[in-house]
Amino acid sequence: MKVLLVEDDESLALGLASSLQDAGLLVEIAGEGRTADFMISTERYDAVILDLGLPDGSGAQWLSGWREQGIELPVLILTARERWSDKAAGFSAGADDYVTKPFETAEILFRLRALVRRAHGHAHPVIRVGDICLDTHSAQVTRAGMPVSLTAQELRLLSHLVHAAPRVVSRAELTEHVYDGDTEPDSNVIDVQVSRLRRKLGSQSIETLRGQGYRMVADTSEAS
């Protein structure tokens, strides 16, 4: 999962980003609305964490503008404002969820995972493709009921494929969601990661469509 954190409090932003990264998320930070606006227009994100009190305008105003442009990615409002009128303004602008400061990082993580899951049309926290299950709350993966150990990058790649299934996901899209914007991975790195996932999840679990990308399928081979 790749998240844009829009927060002008540098200490808070760095602390939250570090905690989310420890949980396996990719996090990029913007300290102003205009910076976030540029990043959203040039990068792909799974969700946005947005502070209402930004130095260059209300977060609700920036959010309203993004919604008017047709940008539909999930947005979690993060703010110290507790008045209902402030919350109403955020929801009216197009927010999907709301958390007030101070907060528990675990709550942010749970809410983000739920927002991204629902954005892909999944109501249940456990997403299944054949005998492969991804628990979006715990970030645990099983195959035929047996736990599967994955690296952070493998988990991010698999999570994106599982959420998108049965849609075909391009190599470029996977690269943007698995690696941060400052990283330029080798051209074959996605192929290598997919190959490793197939060894762990079954040779037919991820289908390659030449010239298009990859998609999760129900592997009919027996789990070892």
Short mmCIF file of C-alpha atoms in Angstrom, two decimals:
data_model
loop_
_atom_site.label_atom_id
_atom_site.label_comp_id
_atom_site.label_asym_id
_atom_site.label_seq_id
_atom_site.Cartn_x
_atom_site.Cartn_y
_atom_site.Cartn_z
CA MET A 1 0.00 0.00 0.00
CA LYS A 2 1.35 3.42 -0.99
CA VAL A 3 0.11 6.34 1.09
CA LEU A 4 0.51 10.11 0.81
CA LEU A 5 0.70 11.80 4.23
CA VAL A 6 -0.20 15.50 4.05
CA GLU A 7 0.86 17.01 7.37
CA ASP A 8 2.73 20.25 8.13
CA ASP A 9 3.92 19.16 11.59
CA GLU A 10 7.26 17.65 10.56
CA SER A 11 7.85 15.76 13.80
CA LEU A 12 4.39 14.18 13.75
CA ALA A 13 4.65 13.37 10.04
CA LEU A 14 8.04 11.68 10.36
CA GLY A 15 6.95 9.71 13.41
CA LEU A 16 3.72 8.49 11.82
CA ALA A 17 5.44 7.72 8.52
CA SER A 18 8.10 5.68 10.31
CA SER A 19 5.48 3.65 12.20
CA LEU A 20 3.47 2.96 9.04
CA GLN A 21 6.62 1.99 7.15
CA ASP A 22 7.48 -0.46 9.94
CA ALA A 23 4.07 -2.03 9.23
CA GLY A 24 5.06 -2.51 5.58
CA LEU A 25 3.47 0.55 3.97
CA LEU A 26 5.13 2.95 1.56
CA VAL A 27 4.67 6.51 2.83
CA GLU A 28 5.50 9.80 1.11
CA ILE A 29 5.11 13.14 2.92
CA ALA A 30 3.85 16.52 1.76
CA GLY A 31 3.95 19.49 4.14
CA GLU A 32 1.65 21.73 2.11
CA GLY A 33 -1.49 21.39 0.06
CA ARG A 34 0.15 22.57 -3.14
CA THR A 35 2.90 19.96 -2.76
CA ALA A 36 0.30 17.25 -2.19
CA ASP A 37 -1.64 18.50 -5.21
CA PHE A 38 1.42 18.09 -7.43
CA MET A 39 2.28 14.66 -6.00
CA ILE A 40 -1.27 13.36 -6.50
CA SER A 41 -1.20 14.54 -10.10
CA THR A 42 2.11 12.79 -10.85
CA GLU A 43 2.12 9.67 -8.64
CA ARG A 44 -0.28 6.83 -7.87
CA TYR A 45 -1.39 6.34 -4.28
CA ASP A 46 -3.72 3.90 -2.58
CA ALA A 47 -4.85 6.43 0.02
CA VAL A 48 -4.20 9.89 1.47
CA ILE A 49 -3.90 10.92 5.11
CA LEU A 50 -4.84 14.60 5.16
CA ASP A 51 -4.47 17.18 7.93
CA LEU A 52 -7.10 19.92 7.89
CA GLY A 53 -4.82 22.68 9.22
CA LEU A 54 -2.34 23.22 6.40
CA PRO A 55 -0.28 26.43 5.98
CA ASP A 56 -1.54 27.13 2.45
CA GLY A 57 -5.26 26.55 2.87
CA SER A 58 -7.69 24.23 4.55
CA GLY A 59 -7.22 20.54 3.90
CA ALA A 60 -10.95 20.40 3.22
CA GLN A 61 -10.54 22.97 0.43
CA TRP A 62 -7.74 21.00 -1.19
CA LEU A 63 -9.77 17.81 -0.88
CA SER A 64 -12.82 19.44 -2.43
CA GLY A 65 -10.69 20.48 -5.39
CA TRP A 66 -9.37 16.96 -5.86
CA ARG A 67 -12.88 15.54 -5.82
CA GLU A 68 -13.98 18.10 -8.41
CA GLN A 69 -11.11 16.88 -10.61
CA GLY A 70 -12.44 13.32 -10.33
CA ILE A 71 -9.71 12.07 -7.99
CA GLU A 72 -11.44 9.29 -6.06
CA LEU A 73 -8.68 7.74 -3.95
CA PRO A 74 -9.63 7.17 -0.28
CA VAL A 75 -8.88 10.06 2.08
CA LEU A 76 -8.50 9.80 5.85
CA ILE A 77 -8.75 13.13 7.65
CA LEU A 78 -6.26 13.57 10.51
CA THR A 79 -6.67 16.64 12.70
CA ALA A 80 -6.71 18.06 16.23
CA ARG A 81 -10.10 19.68 15.59
CA GLU A 82 -12.84 17.89 17.52
CA ARG A 83 -15.86 20.09 16.72
CA TRP A 84 -18.58 18.40 14.71
CA SER A 85 -18.67 21.35 12.29
CA ASP A 86 -15.03 20.70 11.36
CA LYS A 87 -15.72 17.00 10.87
CA ALA A 88 -18.79 17.82 8.77
CA ALA A 89 -16.70 20.12 6.58
CA GLY A 90 -14.22 17.32 5.95
CA PHE A 91 -16.89 14.78 5.07
CA SER A 92 -18.71 17.32 2.88
CA ALA A 93 -15.47 17.91 0.98
CA GLY A 94 -15.23 14.20 0.20
CA ALA A 95 -13.40 12.57 3.13
CA ASP A 96 -13.93 8.85 3.67
CA ASP A 97 -12.95 8.65 7.34
CA TYR A 98 -11.82 10.86 10.22
CA VAL A 99 -9.35 10.48 13.12
CA THR A 100 -8.60 13.13 15.75
CA LYS A 101 -5.24 13.80 17.40
CA PRO A 102 -3.86 12.33 19.58
CA PHE A 103 -4.25 8.93 17.95
CA GLU A 104 -2.95 5.39 18.05
CA THR A 105 -0.92 4.40 15.01
CA ALA A 106 -2.65 1.02 15.01
CA GLU A 107 -5.99 2.76 14.51
CA ILE A 108 -4.63 4.69 11.53
CA LEU A 109 -3.32 1.45 10.06
CA PHE A 110 -6.60 -0.41 10.52
CA ARG A 111 -8.62 2.44 9.03
CA LEU A 112 -6.30 2.79 6.04
CA ARG A 113 -6.48 -0.92 5.27
CA ALA A 114 -10.26 -0.86 5.55
CA LEU A 115 -10.55 2.18 3.27
CA VAL A 116 -8.34 0.64 0.58
CA ARG A 117 -10.13 -2.70 0.84
CA ARG A 118 -13.56 -1.11 0.43
CA ALA A 119 -12.30 1.06 -2.44
CA HIS A 120 -11.60 -2.19 -4.31
CA GLY A 121 -15.06 -3.56 -3.51
CA HIS A 122 -14.12 -5.90 -0.67
CA ALA A 123 -16.31 -5.74 2.44
CA HIS A 124 -14.74 -8.62 4.37
CA PRO A 125 -11.28 -8.07 5.91
CA VAL A 126 -10.07 -11.40 4.53
CA ILE A 127 -9.73 -11.42 0.74
CA ARG A 128 -9.58 -14.81 -0.96
CA VAL A 129 -8.34 -15.79 -4.40
CA GLY A 130 -8.63 -19.55 -4.70
CA ASP A 131 -6.90 -21.06 -1.66
CA ILE A 132 -4.83 -17.92 -1.06
CA CYS A 133 -6.10 -15.66 1.73
CA LEU A 134 -4.90 -12.16 2.64
CA ASP A 135 -6.01 -10.89 6.04
CA THR A 136 -5.99 -7.14 5.52
CA HIS A 137 -6.14 -6.44 9.26
CA SER A 138 -3.13 -8.52 10.26
CA ALA A 139 -1.37 -8.46 6.86
CA GLN A 140 -1.00 -12.25 7.13
CA VAL A 141 -1.11 -14.53 4.08
CA THR A 142 -2.10 -18.19 4.03
CA ARG A 143 -2.32 -20.83 1.32
CA ALA A 144 -4.68 -23.73 1.92
CA GLY A 145 -4.78 -22.66 5.56
CA MET A 146 -1.01 -22.69 6.01
CA PRO A 147 0.89 -19.44 6.78
CA VAL A 148 3.14 -18.06 4.04
CA SER A 149 6.20 -15.98 4.94
CA LEU A 150 6.71 -12.99 2.65
CA THR A 151 9.14 -10.10 2.53
CA ALA A 152 7.76 -6.56 2.80
CA GLN A 153 8.06 -6.02 -0.96
CA GLU A 154 6.47 -9.38 -1.75
CA LEU A 155 3.58 -8.56 0.58
CA ARG A 156 3.01 -5.15 -1.01
CA LEU A 157 3.04 -6.67 -4.50
CA LEU A 158 0.73 -9.53 -3.54
CA SER A 159 -1.62 -7.19 -1.66
CA HIS A 160 -2.02 -4.98 -4.72
CA LEU A 161 -2.70 -7.95 -6.99
CA VAL A 162 -5.18 -9.49 -4.54
CA HIS A 163 -7.07 -6.23 -4.04
CA ALA A 164 -7.24 -5.68 -7.80
CA ALA A 165 -8.20 -9.26 -8.74
CA PRO A 166 -9.39 -10.25 -11.29
CA ARG A 167 -8.20 -7.05 -12.98
CA VAL A 168 -4.94 -7.17 -14.92
CA VAL A 169 -2.32 -4.94 -13.29
CA SER A 170 0.45 -3.46 -15.42
CA ARG A 171 4.12 -3.70 -14.50
CA ALA A 172 4.27 0.11 -14.26
CA GLU A 173 1.37 0.20 -11.79
CA LEU A 174 2.94 -2.51 -9.63
CA THR A 175 6.26 -0.66 -9.62
CA GLU A 176 4.58 2.54 -8.42
CA HIS A 177 2.80 0.74 -5.58
CA VAL A 178 5.70 -1.46 -4.44
CA TYR A 179 8.56 1.07 -4.57
CA ASP A 180 8.70 4.68 -3.41
CA GLY A 181 9.12 7.56 -5.83
CA ASP A 182 12.84 7.97 -5.06
CA THR A 183 13.65 4.39 -6.04
CA GLU A 184 14.42 3.33 -9.60
CA PRO A 185 14.26 -0.49 -9.57
CA ASP A 186 15.85 -2.61 -12.29
CA SER A 187 13.61 -3.31 -15.27
CA ASN A 188 13.17 -6.98 -14.34
CA VAL A 189 12.62 -6.54 -10.60
CA ILE A 190 8.85 -7.08 -10.80
CA ASP A 191 9.39 -10.29 -12.79
CA VAL A 192 11.78 -11.50 -10.08
CA GLN A 193 9.30 -10.70 -7.29
CA VAL A 194 6.46 -12.42 -9.17
CA SER A 195 8.64 -15.50 -9.68
CA ARG A 196 9.35 -15.65 -5.94
CA LEU A 197 5.65 -15.33 -5.13
CA ARG A 198 4.81 -18.17 -7.50
CA ARG A 199 7.30 -20.43 -5.74
CA LYS A 200 5.58 -19.67 -2.42
CA LEU A 201 1.95 -19.53 -3.56
CA GLY A 202 1.81 -21.94 -6.50
CA SER A 203 3.09 -21.79 -10.05
CA GLN A 204 -0.33 -20.85 -11.45
CA SER A 205 -1.30 -18.32 -8.76
CA ILE A 206 -0.20 -15.26 -10.78
CA GLU A 207 -0.91 -15.16 -14.48
CA THR A 208 1.29 -13.20 -16.90
CA LEU A 209 -0.48 -11.55 -19.82
CA ARG A 210 2.15 -10.59 -22.34
CA GLY A 211 2.19 -6.86 -23.02
CA GLN A 212 -0.47 -6.21 -20.37
CA GLY A 213 0.73 -7.25 -16.92
CA TYR A 214 -0.26 -9.69 -14.20
CA ARG A 215 -3.36 -10.89 -12.40
CA MET A 216 -4.20 -13.21 -9.53
CA VAL A 217 -5.99 -16.42 -10.44
CA ALA A 218 -7.21 -19.44 -8.47
CA ASP A 219 -4.32 -21.91 -8.61
CA THR A 220 -5.68 -25.42 -9.15
CA SER A 221 -2.39 -27.12 -8.31
CA GLU A 222 -2.03 -28.70 -4.89
CA ALA A 223 -0.27 -26.79 -2.11
CA SER A 224 2.92 -28.48 -0.96
#
